[in-house]
Amino acid sequence: MKNKLPVVIPFYFRNNTKDNKDYNFSLKAFKKCLSAVYKSSYKNFEVIAVSDGSSTESIRLVKEYPCKLIKIKKNSGAGFARNLGAKKSKGNILIFLDADVEIKPSAFKIVNDYFNRKKNYGMIQGIYSNKVKYKSKTNEYLQCYYCYYIFTETKKHKFTQSLITNIFAIDKNIFKKNKGFDSKFSGANLEDQEFGFRLQNNGHKIPILRSLNTIHHVNFGIIDFIKKITTIQIGEMKMHLRNKKTFVQKSAQTNYWGVIAGLILITTI
């Protein structure tokens, strides 16, 4: 069965001068994201691009493609934008895609085939490719962090504890029943992991499908890298501490000690 696949892509780029290298890099990454989507070998999909108070240049870029464009006047966070995109979508299998990733042409077919299985878990997590060669050592390290702690460390397992919206698909009924992303998270920081934590708390399992991998287009300098990784580590610490009731439960979190070690390492640099 060829399911209709709504693809929700929230995006937020600050208005900036045209000679800003980071801004131009981000827009080029977004263009690669949209171009890859429309090169998909599987054609029964719709793209809901949600501008979260984004720049005029980014909105103009979206209009080059046959997307359903939703504009939010004020920046309200990725969780809010994803929920709104899901609400406006048609189809029973939601795909959430980050604006800085590039999918393979087979990605949507892989998702459709998975949900056509008699036994599936109602959701599937894709991974970041660890085969990409980045020019910057900081970018290389960040991707190694993502690939190891979130995916490779759990290679012997079928499931992940951390949801990442690089590419994540879920049955819309399950999404609604679990109330979607927490829109109280500002910006784009941990709202996806929190949703994954909540799904598991409600008895769901999040399987990893390693054939569903994306290229992550990032361009962090050393200062931005330190800010990024510190934000991730502190956010994860707060989330785990907030959602676990006892010290024993906190200690039982399998990636918890890796988070602590990472935070100590980063703060001593």
PDB file of C-alpha atoms in Angstrom:
ATOM      1  CA  MET A   1       0.000   0.000   0.000  1.00  0.00           C
ATOM      2  CA  LYS A   2       1.275   3.447  -0.918  1.00  0.00           C
ATOM      3  CA  ASN A   3       0.524   5.536   2.163  1.00  0.00           C
ATOM      4  CA  LYS A   4       0.222   9.307   1.930  1.00  0.00           C
ATOM      5  CA  LEU A   5       3.222  10.643   3.854  1.00  0.00           C
ATOM      6  CA  PRO A   6       3.043  14.172   5.290  1.00  0.00           C
ATOM      7  CA  VAL A   7       6.583  15.525   5.756  1.00  0.00           C
ATOM      8  CA  VAL A   8       6.752  18.281   8.371  1.00  0.00           C
ATOM      9  CA  ILE A   9       9.807  20.551   8.159  1.00  0.00           C
ATOM     10  CA  PRO A  10       9.978  23.456  10.623  1.00  0.00           C
ATOM     11  CA  PHE A  11      12.529  26.139   9.791  1.00  0.00           C
ATOM     12  CA  TYR A  12      13.867  29.232  11.471  1.00  0.00           C
ATOM     13  CA  PHE A  13      16.578  31.445  10.031  1.00  0.00           C
ATOM     14  CA  ARG A  14      17.189  34.884  11.463  1.00  0.00           C
ATOM     15  CA  ASN A  15      17.091  37.837   9.099  1.00  0.00           C
ATOM     16  CA  ASN A  16      20.682  38.656   8.415  1.00  0.00           C
ATOM     17  CA  THR A  17      23.023  40.340   5.961  1.00  0.00           C
ATOM     18  CA  LYS A  18      23.701  38.485   2.735  1.00  0.00           C
ATOM     19  CA  ASP A  19      27.459  38.397   3.375  1.00  0.00           C
ATOM     20  CA  ASN A  20      27.036  36.408   6.600  1.00  0.00           C
ATOM     21  CA  LYS A  21      28.762  33.074   5.895  1.00  0.00           C
ATOM     22  CA  ASP A  22      26.941  31.050   8.561  1.00  0.00           C
ATOM     23  CA  TYR A  23      23.568  32.353   7.403  1.00  0.00           C
ATOM     24  CA  ASN A  24      24.329  31.568   3.760  1.00  0.00           C
ATOM     25  CA  PHE A  25      25.603  28.107   4.685  1.00  0.00           C
ATOM     26  CA  SER A  26      22.355  27.404   6.579  1.00  0.00           C
ATOM     27  CA  LEU A  27      20.217  28.505   3.654  1.00  0.00           C
ATOM     28  CA  LYS A  28      22.220  26.308   1.281  1.00  0.00           C
ATOM     29  CA  ALA A  29      21.728  23.389   3.680  1.00  0.00           C
ATOM     30  CA  PHE A  30      17.982  24.070   3.675  1.00  0.00           C
ATOM     31  CA  LYS A  31      17.949  24.100  -0.113  1.00  0.00           C
ATOM     32  CA  LYS A  32      19.759  20.727  -0.147  1.00  0.00           C
ATOM     33  CA  CYS A  33      17.128  19.423   2.271  1.00  0.00           C
ATOM     34  CA  LEU A  34      14.190  20.477   0.085  1.00  0.00           C
ATOM     35  CA  SER A  35      15.863  19.417  -3.174  1.00  0.00           C
ATOM     36  CA  ALA A  36      16.570  15.939  -1.778  1.00  0.00           C
ATOM     37  CA  VAL A  37      12.950  15.565  -0.636  1.00  0.00           C
ATOM     38  CA  TYR A  38      11.638  16.279  -4.121  1.00  0.00           C
ATOM     39  CA  LYS A  39      14.118  13.827  -5.666  1.00  0.00           C
ATOM     40  CA  SER A  40      12.492  11.045  -3.663  1.00  0.00           C
ATOM     41  CA  SER A  41      11.769   7.834  -5.549  1.00  0.00           C
ATOM     42  CA  TYR A  42       8.537   7.552  -3.544  1.00  0.00           C
ATOM     43  CA  LYS A  43       6.074  10.192  -4.748  1.00  0.00           C
ATOM     44  CA  ASN A  44       3.004   9.918  -2.515  1.00  0.00           C
ATOM     45  CA  PHE A  45       3.947  12.618  -0.025  1.00  0.00           C
ATOM     46  CA  GLU A  46       3.233  16.229   0.836  1.00  0.00           C
ATOM     47  CA  VAL A  47       5.634  18.702   2.418  1.00  0.00           C
ATOM     48  CA  ILE A  48       4.409  21.017   5.158  1.00  0.00           C
ATOM     49  CA  ALA A  49       7.121  23.644   5.618  1.00  0.00           C
ATOM     50  CA  VAL A  50       6.496  25.675   8.779  1.00  0.00           C
ATOM     51  CA  SER A  51       8.194  29.056   9.028  1.00  0.00           C
ATOM     52  CA  ASP A  52       8.739  29.700  12.742  1.00  0.00           C
ATOM     53  CA  GLY A  53       9.101  33.451  12.328  1.00  0.00           C
ATOM     54  CA  SER A  54      11.831  32.816   9.751  1.00  0.00           C
ATOM     55  CA  SER A  55      13.606  35.209   7.375  1.00  0.00           C
ATOM     56  CA  THR A  56      12.139  36.425   4.091  1.00  0.00           C
ATOM     57  CA  GLU A  57      14.978  34.734   2.160  1.00  0.00           C
ATOM     58  CA  SER A  58      14.123  31.334   3.620  1.00  0.00           C
ATOM     59  CA  ILE A  59      10.417  31.775   2.861  1.00  0.00           C
ATOM     60  CA  ARG A  60      11.306  32.770  -0.695  1.00  0.00           C
ATOM     61  CA  LEU A  61      13.374  29.579  -0.950  1.00  0.00           C
ATOM     62  CA  VAL A  62      10.440  27.419   0.163  1.00  0.00           C
ATOM     63  CA  LYS A  63       8.246  28.992  -2.503  1.00  0.00           C
ATOM     64  CA  GLU A  64      10.555  27.549  -5.173  1.00  0.00           C
ATOM     65  CA  TYR A  65       9.133  24.126  -4.278  1.00  0.00           C
ATOM     66  CA  PRO A  66       5.540  22.804  -4.222  1.00  0.00           C
ATOM     67  CA  CYS A  67       5.359  22.881  -0.422  1.00  0.00           C
ATOM     68  CA  LYS A  68       2.393  23.714   1.770  1.00  0.00           C
ATOM     69  CA  LEU A  69       3.786  26.791   3.519  1.00  0.00           C
ATOM     70  CA  ILE A  70       2.622  27.751   7.004  1.00  0.00           C
ATOM     71  CA  LYS A  71       3.843  31.036   8.498  1.00  0.00           C
ATOM     72  CA  ILE A  72       4.101  31.687  12.226  1.00  0.00           C
ATOM     73  CA  LYS A  73       4.638  35.387  12.856  1.00  0.00           C
ATOM     74  CA  LYS A  74       6.574  35.037  16.118  1.00  0.00           C
ATOM     75  CA  ASN A  75       9.332  32.490  16.756  1.00  0.00           C
ATOM     76  CA  SER A  76       7.560  29.927  18.951  1.00  0.00           C
ATOM     77  CA  GLY A  77       9.935  26.957  19.015  1.00  0.00           C
ATOM     78  CA  ALA A  78      10.373  23.836  16.898  1.00  0.00           C
ATOM     79  CA  GLY A  79       7.933  21.807  19.020  1.00  0.00           C
ATOM     80  CA  PHE A  80       5.102  24.274  18.424  1.00  0.00           C
ATOM     81  CA  ALA A  81       5.931  24.446  14.690  1.00  0.00           C
ATOM     82  CA  ARG A  82       5.957  20.650  14.320  1.00  0.00           C
ATOM     83  CA  ASN A  83       2.646  20.278  16.128  1.00  0.00           C
ATOM     84  CA  LEU A  84       1.052  22.902  13.883  1.00  0.00           C
ATOM     85  CA  GLY A  85       2.429  21.221  10.753  1.00  0.00           C
ATOM     86  CA  ALA A  86       1.107  17.847  11.923  1.00  0.00           C
ATOM     87  CA  LYS A  87      -2.321  19.367  12.582  1.00  0.00           C
ATOM     88  CA  LYS A  88      -2.501  20.784   9.044  1.00  0.00           C
ATOM     89  CA  SER A  89      -1.294  17.576   7.382  1.00  0.00           C
ATOM     90  CA  LYS A  90      -3.189  14.898   5.470  1.00  0.00           C
ATOM     91  CA  GLY A  91      -2.197  11.276   5.874  1.00  0.00           C
ATOM     92  CA  ASN A  92      -1.795   8.789   8.718  1.00  0.00           C
ATOM     93  CA  ILE A  93       2.006   8.525   8.901  1.00  0.00           C
ATOM     94  CA  LEU A  94       3.849  11.680   9.942  1.00  0.00           C
ATOM     95  CA  ILE A  95       7.476  12.226   8.966  1.00  0.00           C
ATOM     96  CA  PHE A  96       9.400  14.891  10.872  1.00  0.00           C
ATOM     97  CA  LEU A  97      12.494  16.162   9.110  1.00  0.00           C
ATOM     98  CA  ASP A  98      15.039  18.767  10.227  1.00  0.00           C
ATOM     99  CA  ALA A  99      15.817  21.619   7.851  1.00  0.00           C
ATOM    100  CA  ASP A 100      19.579  20.911   7.816  1.00  0.00           C
ATOM    101  CA  VAL A 101      19.526  17.266   6.742  1.00  0.00           C
ATOM    102  CA  GLU A 102      19.645  15.633   3.323  1.00  0.00           C
ATOM    103  CA  ILE A 103      17.760  12.368   2.798  1.00  0.00           C
ATOM    104  CA  LYS A 104      18.430   9.573   0.329  1.00  0.00           C
ATOM    105  CA  PRO A 105      16.019   9.120  -2.625  1.00  0.00           C
ATOM    106  CA  SER A 106      14.874   5.837  -1.043  1.00  0.00           C
ATOM    107  CA  ALA A 107      14.037   7.328   2.377  1.00  0.00           C
ATOM    108  CA  PHE A 108      10.258   7.672   2.001  1.00  0.00           C
ATOM    109  CA  LYS A 109       9.967   4.247   0.396  1.00  0.00           C
ATOM    110  CA  ILE A 110      11.815   2.775   3.380  1.00  0.00           C
ATOM    111  CA  VAL A 111       9.333   4.479   5.722  1.00  0.00           C
ATOM    112  CA  ASN A 112       6.322   3.309   3.718  1.00  0.00           C
ATOM    113  CA  ASP A 113       7.618  -0.274   3.550  1.00  0.00           C
ATOM    114  CA  TYR A 114       8.191  -0.314   7.308  1.00  0.00           C
ATOM    115  CA  PHE A 115       4.637   0.805   8.110  1.00  0.00           C
ATOM    116  CA  ASN A 116       3.268  -1.804   5.689  1.00  0.00           C
ATOM    117  CA  ARG A 117       4.748  -4.573   7.822  1.00  0.00           C
ATOM    118  CA  LYS A 118       2.224  -6.586   9.797  1.00  0.00           C
ATOM    119  CA  LYS A 119       4.311  -6.045  12.915  1.00  0.00           C
ATOM    120  CA  ASN A 120       5.619  -2.546  13.444  1.00  0.00           C
ATOM    121  CA  TYR A 121       5.917  -0.304  16.470  1.00  0.00           C
ATOM    122  CA  GLY A 122       3.997   2.635  15.039  1.00  0.00           C
ATOM    123  CA  MET A 123       7.157   4.720  14.738  1.00  0.00           C
ATOM    124  CA  ILE A 124      10.682   4.553  13.350  1.00  0.00           C
ATOM    125  CA  GLN A 125      13.898   6.471  14.037  1.00  0.00           C
ATOM    126  CA  GLY A 126      16.411   7.226  11.290  1.00  0.00           C
ATOM    127  CA  ILE A 127      20.099   7.926  11.951  1.00  0.00           C
ATOM    128  CA  TYR A 128      22.786  10.402  10.961  1.00  0.00           C
ATOM    129  CA  SER A 129      25.264   8.982   8.489  1.00  0.00           C
ATOM    130  CA  ASN A 130      28.739   8.579  10.000  1.00  0.00           C
ATOM    131  CA  LYS A 131      30.333   8.212   6.564  1.00  0.00           C
ATOM    132  CA  VAL A 132      30.282  11.926   5.754  1.00  0.00           C
ATOM    133  CA  LYS A 133      33.679  13.651   5.778  1.00  0.00           C
ATOM    134  CA  TYR A 134      33.450  17.100   7.334  1.00  0.00           C
ATOM    135  CA  LYS A 135      36.048  19.793   6.659  1.00  0.00           C
ATOM    136  CA  SER A 136      35.955  21.071  10.237  1.00  0.00           C
ATOM    137  CA  LYS A 137      37.201  18.913  13.131  1.00  0.00           C
ATOM    138  CA  THR A 138      34.553  20.431  15.418  1.00  0.00           C
ATOM    139  CA  ASN A 139      31.787  19.341  13.049  1.00  0.00           C
ATOM    140  CA  GLU A 140      33.359  15.888  12.770  1.00  0.00           C
ATOM    141  CA  TYR A 141      33.454  15.575  16.558  1.00  0.00           C
ATOM    142  CA  LEU A 142      29.859  16.705  17.003  1.00  0.00           C
ATOM    143  CA  GLN A 143      28.651  14.140  14.482  1.00  0.00           C
ATOM    144  CA  CYS A 144      30.690  11.439  16.176  1.00  0.00           C
ATOM    145  CA  TYR A 145      29.003  12.418  19.442  1.00  0.00           C
ATOM    146  CA  TYR A 146      25.557  12.106  17.871  1.00  0.00           C
ATOM    147  CA  CYS A 147      26.339   8.860  16.083  1.00  0.00           C
ATOM    148  CA  TYR A 148      27.994   7.208  19.082  1.00  0.00           C
ATOM    149  CA  TYR A 149      25.914   8.222  22.080  1.00  0.00           C
ATOM    150  CA  ILE A 150      22.559   8.174  20.335  1.00  0.00           C
ATOM    151  CA  PHE A 151      22.894   5.393  17.775  1.00  0.00           C
ATOM    152  CA  THR A 152      26.145   3.392  17.804  1.00  0.00           C
ATOM    153  CA  GLU A 153      26.156   2.814  21.561  1.00  0.00           C
ATOM    154  CA  THR A 154      22.804   1.066  21.181  1.00  0.00           C
ATOM    155  CA  LYS A 155      23.864  -0.917  18.112  1.00  0.00           C
ATOM    156  CA  LYS A 156      23.362  -4.223  19.886  1.00  0.00           C
ATOM    157  CA  HIS A 157      19.781  -3.148  20.611  1.00  0.00           C
ATOM    158  CA  LYS A 158      16.842  -2.639  18.256  1.00  0.00           C
ATOM    159  CA  PHE A 159      15.613   0.465  20.045  1.00  0.00           C
ATOM    160  CA  THR A 160      16.844   3.932  20.952  1.00  0.00           C
ATOM    161  CA  GLN A 161      16.239   5.945  24.100  1.00  0.00           C
ATOM    162  CA  SER A 162      16.727   9.294  22.372  1.00  0.00           C
ATOM    163  CA  LEU A 163      14.376  10.567  19.694  1.00  0.00           C
ATOM    164  CA  ILE A 164      15.983  12.799  17.071  1.00  0.00           C
ATOM    165  CA  THR A 165      14.024  14.620  14.367  1.00  0.00           C
ATOM    166  CA  ASN A 166      16.746  14.354  11.744  1.00  0.00           C
ATOM    167  CA  ILE A 167      14.177  11.913  10.320  1.00  0.00           C
ATOM    168  CA  PHE A 168      11.506  10.360  12.497  1.00  0.00           C
ATOM    169  CA  ALA A 169       8.186   8.810  11.409  1.00  0.00           C
ATOM    170  CA  ILE A 170       5.183   8.055  13.603  1.00  0.00           C
ATOM    171  CA  ASP A 171       1.581   6.939  13.268  1.00  0.00           C
ATOM    172  CA  LYS A 172      -0.564  10.072  13.560  1.00  0.00           C
ATOM    173  CA  ASN A 173      -2.947   8.440  16.042  1.00  0.00           C
ATOM    174  CA  ILE A 174      -0.047   7.619  18.372  1.00  0.00           C
ATOM    175  CA  PHE A 175       1.276  11.151  17.928  1.00  0.00           C
ATOM    176  CA  LYS A 176      -2.092  12.653  18.915  1.00  0.00           C
ATOM    177  CA  LYS A 177      -2.669  10.245  21.803  1.00  0.00           C
ATOM    178  CA  ASN A 178       0.699  11.241  23.285  1.00  0.00           C
ATOM    179  CA  LYS A 179      -0.041  14.957  22.728  1.00  0.00           C
ATOM    180  CA  GLY A 180       2.823  15.604  20.320  1.00  0.00           C
ATOM    181  CA  PHE A 181       5.843  17.738  21.109  1.00  0.00           C
ATOM    182  CA  ASP A 182       5.975  19.918  24.197  1.00  0.00           C
ATOM    183  CA  SER A 183       5.548  23.437  22.831  1.00  0.00           C
ATOM    184  CA  LYS A 184       6.955  24.958  26.049  1.00  0.00           C
ATOM    185  CA  PHE A 185      10.494  24.254  24.858  1.00  0.00           C
ATOM    186  CA  SER A 186      11.972  27.415  23.346  1.00  0.00           C
ATOM    187  CA  GLY A 187      13.992  27.312  20.157  1.00  0.00           C
ATOM    188  CA  ALA A 188      15.056  23.866  18.964  1.00  0.00           C
ATOM    189  CA  ASN A 189      16.567  22.153  21.979  1.00  0.00           C
ATOM    190  CA  LEU A 190      15.506  18.796  23.451  1.00  0.00           C
ATOM    191  CA  GLU A 191      11.810  19.001  22.532  1.00  0.00           C
ATOM    192  CA  ASP A 192      12.368  15.917  20.374  1.00  0.00           C
ATOM    193  CA  GLN A 193      14.227  13.991  23.078  1.00  0.00           C
ATOM    194  CA  GLU A 194      11.549  14.897  25.628  1.00  0.00           C
ATOM    195  CA  PHE A 195       8.850  13.549  23.322  1.00  0.00           C
ATOM    196  CA  GLY A 196      10.823  10.329  22.907  1.00  0.00           C
ATOM    197  CA  PHE A 197      11.222  10.043  26.662  1.00  0.00           C
ATOM    198  CA  ARG A 198       7.458  10.526  27.089  1.00  0.00           C
ATOM    199  CA  LEU A 199       6.609   7.948  24.408  1.00  0.00           C
ATOM    200  CA  GLN A 200       8.716   5.362  26.208  1.00  0.00           C
ATOM    201  CA  ASN A 201       7.214   6.328  29.547  1.00  0.00           C
ATOM    202  CA  ASN A 202       3.814   5.586  28.009  1.00  0.00           C
ATOM    203  CA  GLY A 203       4.875   2.082  26.987  1.00  0.00           C
ATOM    204  CA  HIS A 204       6.121   2.650  23.416  1.00  0.00           C
ATOM    205  CA  LYS A 205       9.395   1.459  21.924  1.00  0.00           C
ATOM    206  CA  ILE A 206      11.310   3.490  19.339  1.00  0.00           C
ATOM    207  CA  PRO A 207      13.057   1.157  16.856  1.00  0.00           C
ATOM    208  CA  ILE A 208      16.117   2.312  14.920  1.00  0.00           C
ATOM    209  CA  LEU A 209      16.207   1.709  11.177  1.00  0.00           C
ATOM    210  CA  ARG A 210      19.837   2.124  10.120  1.00  0.00           C
ATOM    211  CA  SER A 211      19.067   2.045   6.401  1.00  0.00           C
ATOM    212  CA  LEU A 212      17.174   5.296   6.999  1.00  0.00           C
ATOM    213  CA  ASN A 213      20.139   7.643   7.289  1.00  0.00           C
ATOM    214  CA  THR A 214      20.653  11.314   6.539  1.00  0.00           C
ATOM    215  CA  ILE A 215      23.532  13.695   5.869  1.00  0.00           C
ATOM    216  CA  HIS A 216      23.699  16.438   8.484  1.00  0.00           C
ATOM    217  CA  HIS A 217      24.826  19.777   7.023  1.00  0.00           C
ATOM    218  CA  VAL A 218      26.417  21.701   9.894  1.00  0.00           C
ATOM    219  CA  ASN A 219      29.135  24.337  10.048  1.00  0.00           C
ATOM    220  CA  PHE A 220      30.184  25.050  13.636  1.00  0.00           C
ATOM    221  CA  GLY A 221      33.216  27.086  14.588  1.00  0.00           C
ATOM    222  CA  ILE A 222      34.943  26.202  17.867  1.00  0.00           C
ATOM    223  CA  ILE A 223      33.005  28.764  19.949  1.00  0.00           C
ATOM    224  CA  ASP A 224      29.651  27.806  18.465  1.00  0.00           C
ATOM    225  CA  PHE A 225      30.569  24.151  18.933  1.00  0.00           C
ATOM    226  CA  ILE A 226      31.295  24.595  22.650  1.00  0.00           C
ATOM    227  CA  LYS A 227      28.026  26.477  23.107  1.00  0.00           C
ATOM    228  CA  LYS A 228      26.114  23.789  21.202  1.00  0.00           C
ATOM    229  CA  ILE A 229      27.540  20.768  22.996  1.00  0.00           C
ATOM    230  CA  THR A 230      27.254  22.450  26.417  1.00  0.00           C
ATOM    231  CA  THR A 231      23.612  23.309  25.738  1.00  0.00           C
ATOM    232  CA  ILE A 232      22.950  19.698  24.742  1.00  0.00           C
ATOM    233  CA  GLN A 233      24.651  18.262  27.829  1.00  0.00           C
ATOM    234  CA  ILE A 234      23.056  20.640  30.341  1.00  0.00           C
ATOM    235  CA  GLY A 235      19.652  20.231  28.702  1.00  0.00           C
ATOM    236  CA  GLU A 236      19.929  16.438  28.858  1.00  0.00           C
ATOM    237  CA  MET A 237      20.976  16.566  32.508  1.00  0.00           C
ATOM    238  CA  LYS A 238      18.009  18.749  33.422  1.00  0.00           C
ATOM    239  CA  MET A 239      15.584  16.613  31.455  1.00  0.00           C
ATOM    240  CA  HIS A 240      16.743  13.332  33.009  1.00  0.00           C
ATOM    241  CA  LEU A 241      16.731  14.789  36.514  1.00  0.00           C
ATOM    242  CA  ARG A 242      13.295  16.310  36.015  1.00  0.00           C
ATOM    243  CA  ASN A 243      11.699  13.175  34.622  1.00  0.00           C
ATOM    244  CA  LYS A 244      13.229  10.582  36.938  1.00  0.00           C
ATOM    245  CA  LYS A 245      11.682  10.191  40.402  1.00  0.00           C
ATOM    246  CA  THR A 246      14.430   8.496  42.408  1.00  0.00           C
ATOM    247  CA  PHE A 247      18.214   8.329  42.395  1.00  0.00           C
ATOM    248  CA  VAL A 248      18.038   4.637  41.528  1.00  0.00           C
ATOM    249  CA  GLN A 249      15.886   5.409  38.485  1.00  0.00           C
ATOM    250  CA  LYS A 250      18.254   8.196  37.494  1.00  0.00           C
ATOM    251  CA  SER A 251      21.249   5.873  37.721  1.00  0.00           C
ATOM    252  CA  ALA A 252      19.443   3.184  35.694  1.00  0.00           C
ATOM    253  CA  GLN A 253      19.242   5.466  32.632  1.00  0.00           C
ATOM    254  CA  THR A 254      21.735   3.711  30.342  1.00  0.00           C
ATOM    255  CA  ASN A 255      23.128   6.840  28.685  1.00  0.00           C
ATOM    256  CA  TYR A 256      23.048   8.899  31.899  1.00  0.00           C
ATOM    257  CA  TRP A 257      26.682   8.408  32.919  1.00  0.00           C
ATOM    258  CA  GLY A 258      27.837   9.249  29.400  1.00  0.00           C
ATOM    259  CA  VAL A 259      25.956  12.525  29.708  1.00  0.00           C
ATOM    260  CA  ILE A 260      27.643  13.300  33.060  1.00  0.00           C
ATOM    261  CA  ALA A 261      31.098  12.448  31.696  1.00  0.00           C
ATOM    262  CA  GLY A 262      30.475  14.594  28.622  1.00  0.00           C
ATOM    263  CA  LEU A 263      29.405  17.561  30.732  1.00  0.00           C
ATOM    264  CA  ILE A 264      32.526  17.290  32.929  1.00  0.00           C
ATOM    265  CA  LEU A 265      34.731  17.025  29.846  1.00  0.00           C
ATOM    266  CA  ILE A 266      33.192  20.038  28.128  1.00  0.00           C
ATOM    267  CA  THR A 267      33.277  22.282  31.225  1.00  0.00           C
ATOM    268  CA  THR A 268      36.979  21.548  31.796  1.00  0.00           C
ATOM    269  CA  ILE A 269      38.066  22.470  28.267  1.00  0.00           C
TER     270      ILE A 269
END
